[in-house]
Amino acid sequence: MTSSTAGEPRLLPDLLTPWVDSQPDVRAVSFGDVSYTWAQWHDRINRVAAALTSAGLDRGGRVAVLDKNHPACIEVLFAAGSIGAAVGILNWRLAAEELAFVINDCAAEIVFVGHEFIDVLNTIGDQVATMRQVVVIDGHGPDSYQAFLESAQPAQASASPDPDDLLMLMYSSGTTGHPKGVMLSHRAVIAHTRNVGSAFPFEATDINLVAMPLFHVGGTCYALIGIAAGIESMMTREPDAASLGRALHSGSTHAFFVPPVIAAFLDAGGPAIEAMAKLRYLGYGAAPMPLPLLEKALATWPGIEFIQVYGQTEVAGVATILAPSDHHDQNHPEWLLSAGTAVPGCEIRIVDIVTEQDVAAGDQGEIWLRTEQRMTGYLNQVEASAATITSDGWLRTGDVGRLDDTGHLFVEDRLKDMIITGGENVYGPEVERVLLQHPAIADVAVIGIPDEQWGEAVHAVVVTSQPAEVADIISFCRQQLAGYKCPRTVEFVDALPRNASGKILKRQLRNPHWADRGRAI
């Protein structure tokens, strides 16, 4: 393992070193019935690093992990980082052709795969040019992860990685075209761990529940915060009710969930609510939190410190945080609709979409970020990288928002989701927040659909918890918003399509309306 000579971590393995030295026999990670102390975990990671080296990997090499949550993913990440190699953590929900694309794109030489995904990997084997070895994470025999790990003796890494070396590839959700590989360096990941870690205070006996998918920054980069703090990480294979319930009853004190998970606990009632109440800190984000849901959660669990986060994979995760105290500020109830303020080391600009000049406080524009957490770029996509990162280091998020005079960020929409009706701009989340206050609406997405008179018309796709009339929904909205912002039409569905991180796939909702037209605006 590499250690930092200056005391501050420079490379990913530096996060582990202090705890191996100071508390080698304390539990570091648990997964079902298996657990490892810091010394045992250090030994395993060093063995994986040695095995990677024996397999021909060195600085600049690439491997991939295709599995549901498993400690092996984090072990491979630390091991690869110690020799200067990089890991693509793949979304196991991708279709076979998409997986073939991302494995080729990241040029993975070794793929670590869970047994559930061996068949899909076999079907694309002849389509993947660089893959020369498959290691089955939870398998048995010569191709198993355990055999791979035991094939080499622990050894200090001989490579000398640089903080700017590629460490991790996280692929975008692929809502448009092929997924984009977000390149995150050691520097970016370490900066994120440092900047965001201060928002999640830990005590020595705390347990960090790692439940969100590791192919998402809300999984892996959140896990690193607990590791850096030297506390136990309790990992669940999936964020299902049974697994989360067991983890909460087993002493988890900190967690990060997407809003639908929080809603599911509230809906389950009784024992589920009691289990969640055991947490001290609960981070939430990756998808908008409806105000009624947030208010209900705050009222249901007054003993939990809620932390909202906003960010992107392109900044290794979190750029702003709504602190626990902001959730209860009587002088600023509107902050419950905000994404909070910038984490340390992150600058925010709100830029006019046309002129790219800063707008006045309170005005809407594109959110730009500048931080050491920023990605290096998109793998193999020079033009997309240049279109996203400015020459002076700002990241164009593609999100629309505004800053109030206290520095609180309000995220209004995605640029591509903006609706232009009769020359007026309508930002969907503003309409959605109002509609979610309707007593019959459980979930909603607002999109633009073709309109011969206005160009686009505001259209609401809603999931209801009880019968509702279209006229009543529109009237309810008109009581709180300008007429042009209110939906002209309403569609009822059983559920809204979402990606793995919980974001609504609005493109799927739009496509049927725009299918026979040459453009989608």
PDB file of C-alpha atoms in Angstrom, residues 350-352 357-365 401-405:
ATOM      1  CA  ILE A 350     -25.084  30.795 -12.413  1.00  0.00           C
ATOM      2  CA  VAL A 351     -24.552  31.636 -16.068  1.00  0.00           C
ATOM      3  CA  ASP A 352     -26.885  33.008 -18.721  1.00  0.00           C
ATOM      4  CA  GLN A 357     -22.280  35.782 -18.418  1.00  0.00           C
ATOM      5  CA  ASP A 358     -23.101  35.600 -14.710  1.00  0.00           C
ATOM      6  CA  VAL A 359     -26.712  36.434 -13.928  1.00  0.00           C
ATOM      7  CA  ALA A 360     -27.966  38.498 -11.004  1.00  0.00           C
ATOM      8  CA  ALA A 361     -28.643  36.819  -7.658  1.00  0.00           C
ATOM      9  CA  GLY A 362     -31.997  35.091  -7.797  1.00  0.00           C
ATOM     10  CA  ASP A 363     -32.078  34.806 -11.579  1.00  0.00           C
ATOM     11  CA  GLN A 364     -32.064  31.443 -13.322  1.00  0.00           C
ATOM     12  CA  GLY A 365     -29.261  30.147 -15.485  1.00  0.00           C
ATOM     13  CA  GLY A 401     -30.807  26.835 -11.145  1.00  0.00           C
ATOM     14  CA  ARG A 402     -30.457  30.005  -9.121  1.00  0.00           C
ATOM     15  CA  LEU A 403     -28.599  31.215  -6.037  1.00  0.00           C
ATOM     16  CA  ASP A 404     -30.255  33.246  -3.321  1.00  0.00           C
ATOM     17  CA  ASP A 405     -28.428  35.990  -1.426  1.00  0.00           C
TER      18      ASP A 405
END
